[in-house]
Amino acid sequence: MSTPRVISRGATTSSELDSDYKWGFTIDIETDLAPKGLSEDIVRLISDKKEEPEWMLEWRLKAFRHWVKLDQEEPKWAQIHHPPIDFQDIHYYAAPGSKKGGPKSLDEVDPEILEAFEKLGIPLAEREKLAGVAVDAVIDSVSVATTYQETLEKAGIIFCPISEAIKNHPDLVKKYMGSVVPYTDNFYATLNSAVFSDGSFVYIPKGVRCPIELMTYFRINQADSGQFERTLIIADEGSYVSYLEGCTAPARKKSQLHAAVVELITMDDAEIKYSTLQNWFPGDKDGNGGVYNFVTKRGKALGRNSKISWTQVETGSAITWKYPSVILQGDNSVGEFYSVALVNNHQQADTGTKMIHIGKNTKSTIMAKGISAGKASSTYRGLVKIMPSAEGARNFTQCDSLLIGDQCGAHTVPYIEVRNPTAQIEHEASTSKVSDDEVFYCQQRGISVEDAHFMIINGFCRSIFQELPFEFAMEASQLLKVSLEGAVG
Amino acid sequence: MTQALSRTDTYLPDFQALQRTAETGGQTWLREMRDNAWSSFSHLGFPTARRGNEKWKYTSVRAIAYADFSHPQDLDPDTGAGAAELKRIAPWNDDWMNLVFVDGRFSKVLSGGTGNANGARVTSLADAIRSDGELVQEYLGRYASVEDDGFTALNTAFLEDGAFIHVPDGQSTSSVVNLVYVTTGRSQPRVSYPRTLVVAGRNSRTTFVESYIGLCQEPYFTDAVTEIVAQEGSRVEHYRLLMESTQAFHVGHCLVYQAKDSEYESASFSMGAGLGRNEFEVLLDAPGASCSLNGLYLTTGTQHLDNMISIDHAKPHTKSRLLYKGILDGKSRAVFGGTVLVRKDAQKADARQTDKNLLLSDEAEIDSKPSLFIYADDVQCSHGATAGHMDDNTLFYMRSRGLDLEAASRMLIQAFAREIIDTVQLQPLRDYLDKIVLEALPTASIRLGGGS
């Protein structure tokens, strides 16, 4: 995948912000929009639009009723601050095009949309350049295109929008949806369960190694809407899949809510590698606008010797509240979390992971790098929990923070709960700034202060970037550079 | 944030009785201070371990909140405990200045020792309030705020007696001050409110030991508050020993204020209390201030010990070192919560925070939460936490040299504990700790490894 090119935007409308965010354009497409607000009728409307079976609607309604009971009690323990969210001032459903049902082939997709994805560097046409990556493109509440369906079908792999999976593979969806993140899990997961729109569904059959990388690209386009996608990935015995996720949004004055749920399940000997490049609109220099990224991501390593690996590069969003976690249930299962979280200007990130060790000889590794610049605040918050049954469990955690400038904050809040004496837990963390000596050394060799900083920061993140697929790693490095512009030098 | 458990009325009759009768109550400022603390307590109540209450996340105080503790006024502090018994159990040295408090009140009869205050004032707090009212008033409650902590508010509402150490500028207490707070079995279930105030003047030196001892097997509650003011260039050495009985509840809150170039060193040893809380809050309020806090907690049976240590780097060029170690056995549970806060503009802060735990039984649980909150960029801050059992290879090595498993494991556990004991600079206290800590170290339930 190529690096997103700089795009010259058209005239900014009054609802857009002037910022350096290069993915902040909007496209003018016909949109089928549900009225603002959240009620049982809206839940029914969404379910109806998606032509869902009765059991799905029932599940949504259960979630919605539970959400009402929560009485707008959002979780308050995170190190983030924002004005109260008016949950009645959001469009919970926005679909490009007025046609019922998604387009059947690329030819049916609105050329405006194709062009938009082209601009984002995610061409949807199946061609040489992107060979090797199958893309599911989601705009607002609807998946607009899924590429390489044929290649995948040959291998028996299911890769489709979740709304299709609900219709075509109800048994799998019924069995696994909510099995990792129940609808009662937390405030935002409950909200998502009631109003979730599109997202991806992946099933890798027994013994299959997915031949190409799968990718979902999320795009918020509609103003005043929220995106509530839901992704479910199941890797059956002995299978492997590498899944990538990317996201951007227009630069709008008003903050937009993104509350996703991702569930991963691995059977015996299976492996899922999940990589995220999160580049939602971060708001402008003064902290106006930006996406509130409140997501629940969790994997269940159900089978023996299975492995779930999360890699994330978080540069976008005004606020990130995200803890991709692994429940290590199968014996000898492995959980990994590699993260770079960069915040600049007024961004806030409270992110980390939870590793719940249940099976014997389970192993987890956590590497988190936080970079704060401007007036931003970043927090690593992570839980390592060893249950009494997790004989011989092992965890290693390292979280480092780098501070750029004296107006920002960097926090580390690990929780370690050990209930088995044979477990070995190590946690290390450090906080420092880019060393003056290192910068001086670079300057002596003719490297500018700014370049020296990028070099040092890149080195700081290297161990995480190495975990990303090649193209993603290149893009991540670029993103970092763009996000840090103006912070140093 | 702190949700109240509404069981404050239980304490009201005792509070009213105290305000009516206590002789120190004659001081208007003290009466007002207690009134203010009481209204704060009745508003705050006891904290609950609810989600979102990070300070009490792993410790529930329901058992304290739902018990009916009383604080009778008519107990004679001089007859509650035997002098010989005390000397046997408590840390004691005849060369020290030993102050004994029985059920919260100073006992002149039991106190003693040949130690010399050398210009410093070492006395009971009740005496100090009577004779040095202005000095006490200036510092008492200055750093132990009643606004956000229910237990501190409760202690302050019942403020009556305790210890007072004042070292004038440039002086030093040439001998060690030993404060022994004893709870006896009279009139159960009872609560006492020990209060300690230490004011170290400019360039002064002082060393004191503070221990909490239970002489009964019935449940009781100790709600202790210690305030330490370390003025410019002073040095305070503080040892805190928690040896309450296994049925006891203990909530201890120690607040330390540090001025320019002051040094604070503490070592805390927690062995006793069925449910114990050991909280330190250190404020490094001027450049050059440094602190070093070491701690050892040993838990067994169904004990629950919670250590909560917060260090606030409020000004530039401040330094903190923190090393806590835990040895857990039986079905016990220990908690470590460490917070290092580096405020904006507190550049060149240097902080290290470490918590290490040894788990000896299948059913013990450790919850460790060492956090860093950093708002300045030019800092060196790190923290680490470990949990695990004894290293099998080391045990095997020792056994292959002819040591049996028990002796080998005992040696390893002792070595683990000794790192903290060795930070104690007072020889008599170190000898005492050697004895009681090593006695308290568990050996019984060591896992006899087959594969391990």
Short mmCIF file of N, CA and C in Angstrom, two decimals, chain A residues 73 77 79 185-186 354 377 379 381 383 388 391 399 403-433 436, chain B residues 50-52 54 57-58 344-345 347-348 359-391 447 452:
data_model
loop_
_atom_site.label_atom_id
_atom_site.label_comp_id
_atom_site.label_asym_id
_atom_site.label_seq_id
_atom_site.Cartn_x
_atom_site.Cartn_y
_atom_site.Cartn_z
N GLU A 73 -24.31 6.56 32.57
CA GLU A 73 -23.14 6.50 33.46
C GLU A 73 -21.94 6.02 32.67
N TRP A 77 -13.15 6.46 35.02
CA TRP A 77 -11.88 6.22 35.66
C TRP A 77 -10.68 6.58 34.79
N GLN A 79 -8.01 8.69 32.41
CA GLN A 79 -7.35 9.99 32.52
C GLN A 79 -7.71 10.84 31.30
N ASP A 185 -20.85 -5.63 28.78
CA ASP A 185 -19.45 -5.44 29.15
C ASP A 185 -19.13 -4.04 29.71
N ASN A 186 -19.40 -3.04 28.95
CA ASN A 186 -19.18 -1.68 29.44
C ASN A 186 -20.10 -0.73 28.67
N LYS A 354 -5.30 -5.54 28.48
CA LYS A 354 -5.55 -6.43 29.62
C LYS A 354 -5.14 -7.82 29.19
N SER A 377 -1.97 14.65 26.49
CA SER A 377 -1.78 13.77 27.63
C SER A 377 -1.94 12.32 27.17
N THR A 379 -1.73 8.20 28.48
CA THR A 379 -1.70 7.31 29.64
C THR A 379 -1.62 5.87 29.16
N ARG A 381 -2.52 2.33 30.49
CA ARG A 381 -3.26 1.69 31.57
C ARG A 381 -3.42 0.22 31.20
N LEU A 383 -3.73 -4.06 32.52
CA LEU A 383 -3.95 -5.04 33.59
C LEU A 383 -3.31 -6.36 33.21
N PRO A 388 -5.93 -18.26 39.56
CA PRO A 388 -5.30 -19.38 40.29
C PRO A 388 -4.97 -20.58 39.39
N GLU A 391 -1.21 -21.94 36.08
CA GLU A 391 0.08 -22.48 36.52
C GLU A 391 1.16 -22.10 35.50
N CYS A 399 6.77 -0.45 29.39
CA CYS A 399 6.14 0.73 28.80
C CYS A 399 7.03 1.93 29.00
N LEU A 403 8.57 12.45 26.40
CA LEU A 403 7.89 13.73 26.48
C LEU A 403 8.59 14.74 25.60
N ILE A 404 7.81 15.48 24.81
CA ILE A 404 8.38 16.51 23.96
C ILE A 404 7.73 17.83 24.35
N GLY A 405 8.47 18.67 25.02
CA GLY A 405 7.93 19.94 25.50
C GLY A 405 7.43 19.82 26.93
N ASP A 406 7.31 20.96 27.60
CA ASP A 406 6.99 20.90 29.02
C ASP A 406 5.52 21.16 29.33
N GLN A 407 4.66 21.08 28.29
CA GLN A 407 3.24 21.32 28.52
C GLN A 407 2.43 20.03 28.50
N CYS A 408 3.09 18.92 28.21
CA CYS A 408 2.34 17.69 28.02
C CYS A 408 2.45 16.78 29.24
N GLY A 409 1.72 15.70 29.22
CA GLY A 409 1.76 14.75 30.33
C GLY A 409 1.90 13.33 29.83
N ALA A 410 2.57 12.49 30.60
CA ALA A 410 2.70 11.08 30.25
C ALA A 410 2.53 10.27 31.52
N HIS A 411 1.60 9.33 31.50
CA HIS A 411 1.27 8.61 32.71
C HIS A 411 1.31 7.10 32.49
N THR A 412 1.63 6.39 33.53
CA THR A 412 1.70 4.93 33.44
C THR A 412 0.95 4.35 34.62
N VAL A 413 -0.09 3.60 34.34
CA VAL A 413 -0.89 3.03 35.42
C VAL A 413 -1.08 1.53 35.19
N PRO A 414 -0.12 0.73 35.62
CA PRO A 414 -0.29 -0.71 35.44
C PRO A 414 -1.00 -1.33 36.64
N TYR A 415 -1.81 -2.33 36.40
CA TYR A 415 -2.45 -3.08 37.47
C TYR A 415 -1.95 -4.52 37.35
N ILE A 416 -1.40 -5.04 38.43
CA ILE A 416 -0.88 -6.41 38.39
C ILE A 416 -1.59 -7.21 39.48
N GLU A 417 -2.31 -8.24 39.08
CA GLU A 417 -3.05 -9.04 40.05
C GLU A 417 -2.63 -10.50 39.90
N VAL A 418 -1.96 -11.02 40.91
CA VAL A 418 -1.39 -12.36 40.79
C VAL A 418 -2.00 -13.28 41.82
N ARG A 419 -2.57 -14.38 41.36
CA ARG A 419 -3.18 -15.33 42.29
C ARG A 419 -2.63 -16.74 42.10
N ASN A 420 -1.48 -16.84 41.49
CA ASN A 420 -0.82 -18.14 41.41
C ASN A 420 0.67 -17.93 41.62
N PRO A 421 1.25 -18.66 42.60
CA PRO A 421 2.65 -18.39 42.96
C PRO A 421 3.65 -18.81 41.89
N THR A 422 3.26 -19.67 40.96
CA THR A 422 4.23 -20.11 39.96
C THR A 422 4.33 -19.11 38.81
N ALA A 423 3.51 -18.10 38.85
CA ALA A 423 3.54 -17.10 37.78
C ALA A 423 4.76 -16.21 37.94
N GLN A 424 5.27 -15.76 36.82
CA GLN A 424 6.38 -14.81 36.87
C GLN A 424 5.98 -13.56 36.13
N ILE A 425 5.98 -12.47 36.86
CA ILE A 425 5.50 -11.21 36.28
C ILE A 425 6.60 -10.18 36.39
N GLU A 426 6.86 -9.51 35.30
CA GLU A 426 7.82 -8.42 35.37
C GLU A 426 7.22 -7.20 34.69
N HIS A 427 7.38 -6.09 35.33
CA HIS A 427 6.88 -4.85 34.74
C HIS A 427 7.97 -3.79 34.85
N GLU A 428 8.20 -3.10 33.76
CA GLU A 428 9.19 -2.02 33.78
C GLU A 428 8.60 -0.84 33.06
N ALA A 429 8.92 0.33 33.54
CA ALA A 429 8.47 1.51 32.81
C ALA A 429 9.45 2.64 33.04
N SER A 430 9.56 3.50 32.07
CA SER A 430 10.43 4.65 32.24
C SER A 430 9.81 5.84 31.53
N THR A 431 10.15 7.01 31.99
CA THR A 431 9.68 8.24 31.35
C THR A 431 10.85 9.19 31.22
N SER A 432 11.05 9.71 30.04
CA SER A 432 12.14 10.68 29.87
C SER A 432 11.85 11.54 28.64
N LYS A 433 12.74 12.47 28.36
CA LYS A 433 12.56 13.27 27.16
C LYS A 433 13.64 12.85 26.15
N ASP A 436 19.18 15.62 25.21
CA ASP A 436 19.89 16.73 24.56
C ASP A 436 21.20 16.26 23.93
N ARG B 50 -15.43 0.75 45.41
CA ARG B 50 -16.21 0.74 44.18
C ARG B 50 -15.35 1.03 42.97
N ARG B 51 -15.83 0.64 41.83
CA ARG B 51 -15.14 0.96 40.58
C ARG B 51 -14.97 2.46 40.48
N GLY B 52 -13.80 2.89 40.13
CA GLY B 52 -13.59 4.32 39.98
C GLY B 52 -12.92 4.91 41.20
N GLU B 54 -9.95 4.64 42.79
CA GLU B 54 -8.65 4.01 42.58
C GLU B 54 -7.86 3.84 43.88
N LYS B 57 -9.22 0.63 45.57
CA LYS B 57 -9.66 -0.36 44.58
C LYS B 57 -9.61 -1.79 45.10
N TYR B 58 -8.56 -2.12 45.83
CA TYR B 58 -8.36 -3.52 46.21
C TYR B 58 -8.65 -3.79 47.69
N LYS B 344 3.84 19.93 36.68
CA LYS B 344 4.32 20.80 35.63
C LYS B 344 5.42 21.68 36.20
N ASP B 345 6.46 21.87 35.45
CA ASP B 345 7.60 22.70 35.84
C ASP B 345 8.50 22.08 36.91
N GLN B 347 10.91 20.28 36.83
CA GLN B 347 11.95 19.69 35.97
C GLN B 347 13.05 19.05 36.81
N LYS B 348 13.79 18.16 36.16
CA LYS B 348 14.92 17.47 36.79
C LYS B 348 14.47 16.59 37.96
N LEU B 359 5.54 -14.94 46.28
CA LEU B 359 4.33 -15.66 46.67
C LEU B 359 4.71 -17.08 47.08
N LEU B 360 4.27 -17.47 48.27
CA LEU B 360 4.68 -18.77 48.78
C LEU B 360 3.57 -19.80 48.77
N SER B 361 2.35 -19.38 48.60
CA SER B 361 1.28 -20.38 48.64
C SER B 361 0.37 -20.23 47.43
N ASP B 362 -0.42 -21.28 47.21
CA ASP B 362 -1.31 -21.30 46.05
C ASP B 362 -2.43 -20.29 46.15
N GLU B 363 -2.78 -19.92 47.40
CA GLU B 363 -3.98 -19.11 47.55
C GLU B 363 -3.72 -17.65 47.89
N ALA B 364 -2.46 -17.27 47.98
CA ALA B 364 -2.16 -15.88 48.27
C ALA B 364 -2.38 -15.03 47.02
N GLU B 365 -2.65 -13.76 47.23
CA GLU B 365 -2.87 -12.87 46.08
C GLU B 365 -2.16 -11.54 46.29
N ILE B 366 -1.49 -11.08 45.24
CA ILE B 366 -0.88 -9.76 45.28
C ILE B 366 -1.50 -8.89 44.19
N ASP B 367 -1.85 -7.68 44.56
CA ASP B 367 -2.34 -6.71 43.58
C ASP B 367 -1.42 -5.51 43.64
N SER B 368 -0.69 -5.31 42.57
CA SER B 368 0.32 -4.25 42.58
C SER B 368 -0.02 -3.23 41.51
N LYS B 369 0.06 -1.97 41.88
CA LYS B 369 -0.28 -0.91 40.94
C LYS B 369 0.69 0.25 41.10
N PRO B 370 1.86 0.17 40.49
CA PRO B 370 2.82 1.27 40.59
C PRO B 370 2.59 2.27 39.46
N SER B 371 2.10 3.45 39.76
CA SER B 371 1.78 4.38 38.67
C SER B 371 2.67 5.61 38.64
N LEU B 372 2.81 6.15 37.43
CA LEU B 372 3.57 7.38 37.23
C LEU B 372 2.65 8.40 36.56
N PHE B 373 2.63 9.62 37.09
CA PHE B 373 1.90 10.71 36.43
C PHE B 373 2.87 11.85 36.21
N ILE B 374 3.26 12.06 34.97
CA ILE B 374 4.35 12.98 34.68
C ILE B 374 3.87 14.16 33.84
N TYR B 375 4.08 15.37 34.35
CA TYR B 375 3.68 16.57 33.62
C TYR B 375 4.86 17.49 33.28
N ALA B 376 6.09 17.01 33.46
CA ALA B 376 7.26 17.80 33.10
C ALA B 376 8.10 16.93 32.18
N ASP B 377 8.89 17.54 31.31
CA ASP B 377 9.58 16.69 30.33
C ASP B 377 11.01 16.31 30.72
N ASP B 378 11.70 17.19 31.44
CA ASP B 378 13.09 16.87 31.71
C ASP B 378 13.22 16.10 33.02
N VAL B 379 12.79 14.84 32.98
CA VAL B 379 12.74 14.05 34.20
C VAL B 379 13.35 12.67 33.97
N GLN B 380 13.72 12.03 35.03
CA GLN B 380 14.13 10.62 34.96
C GLN B 380 13.23 9.86 35.90
N CYS B 381 12.27 9.15 35.36
CA CYS B 381 11.36 8.43 36.22
C CYS B 381 11.24 7.00 35.74
N SER B 382 11.27 6.08 36.67
CA SER B 382 11.08 4.70 36.26
C SER B 382 10.38 3.96 37.36
N HIS B 383 9.72 2.90 36.99
CA HIS B 383 9.18 2.03 38.03
C HIS B 383 9.23 0.59 37.57
N GLY B 384 9.16 -0.30 38.52
CA GLY B 384 9.19 -1.70 38.17
C GLY B 384 8.40 -2.48 39.19
N ALA B 385 7.87 -3.62 38.77
CA ALA B 385 7.16 -4.48 39.71
C ALA B 385 7.40 -5.91 39.29
N THR B 386 7.57 -6.78 40.25
CA THR B 386 7.72 -8.19 39.92
C THR B 386 6.88 -9.00 40.90
N ALA B 387 6.49 -10.18 40.45
CA ALA B 387 5.83 -11.14 41.33
C ALA B 387 6.24 -12.51 40.87
N GLY B 388 6.49 -13.37 41.80
CA GLY B 388 6.85 -14.72 41.41
C GLY B 388 7.12 -15.57 42.63
N HIS B 389 7.55 -16.80 42.42
CA HIS B 389 7.90 -17.64 43.55
C HIS B 389 9.41 -17.80 43.58
N MET B 390 9.88 -18.66 44.48
CA MET B 390 11.33 -18.81 44.59
C MET B 390 11.88 -19.48 43.33
N ASP B 391 13.07 -19.09 42.99
CA ASP B 391 13.66 -19.61 41.77
C ASP B 391 14.04 -21.09 41.94
N ARG B 447 6.08 -24.87 48.70
CA ARG B 447 5.71 -25.92 47.74
C ARG B 447 6.86 -26.88 47.55
N SER B 452 8.78 -28.79 39.63
CA SER B 452 9.39 -27.50 39.89
C SER B 452 10.50 -27.66 40.90
#
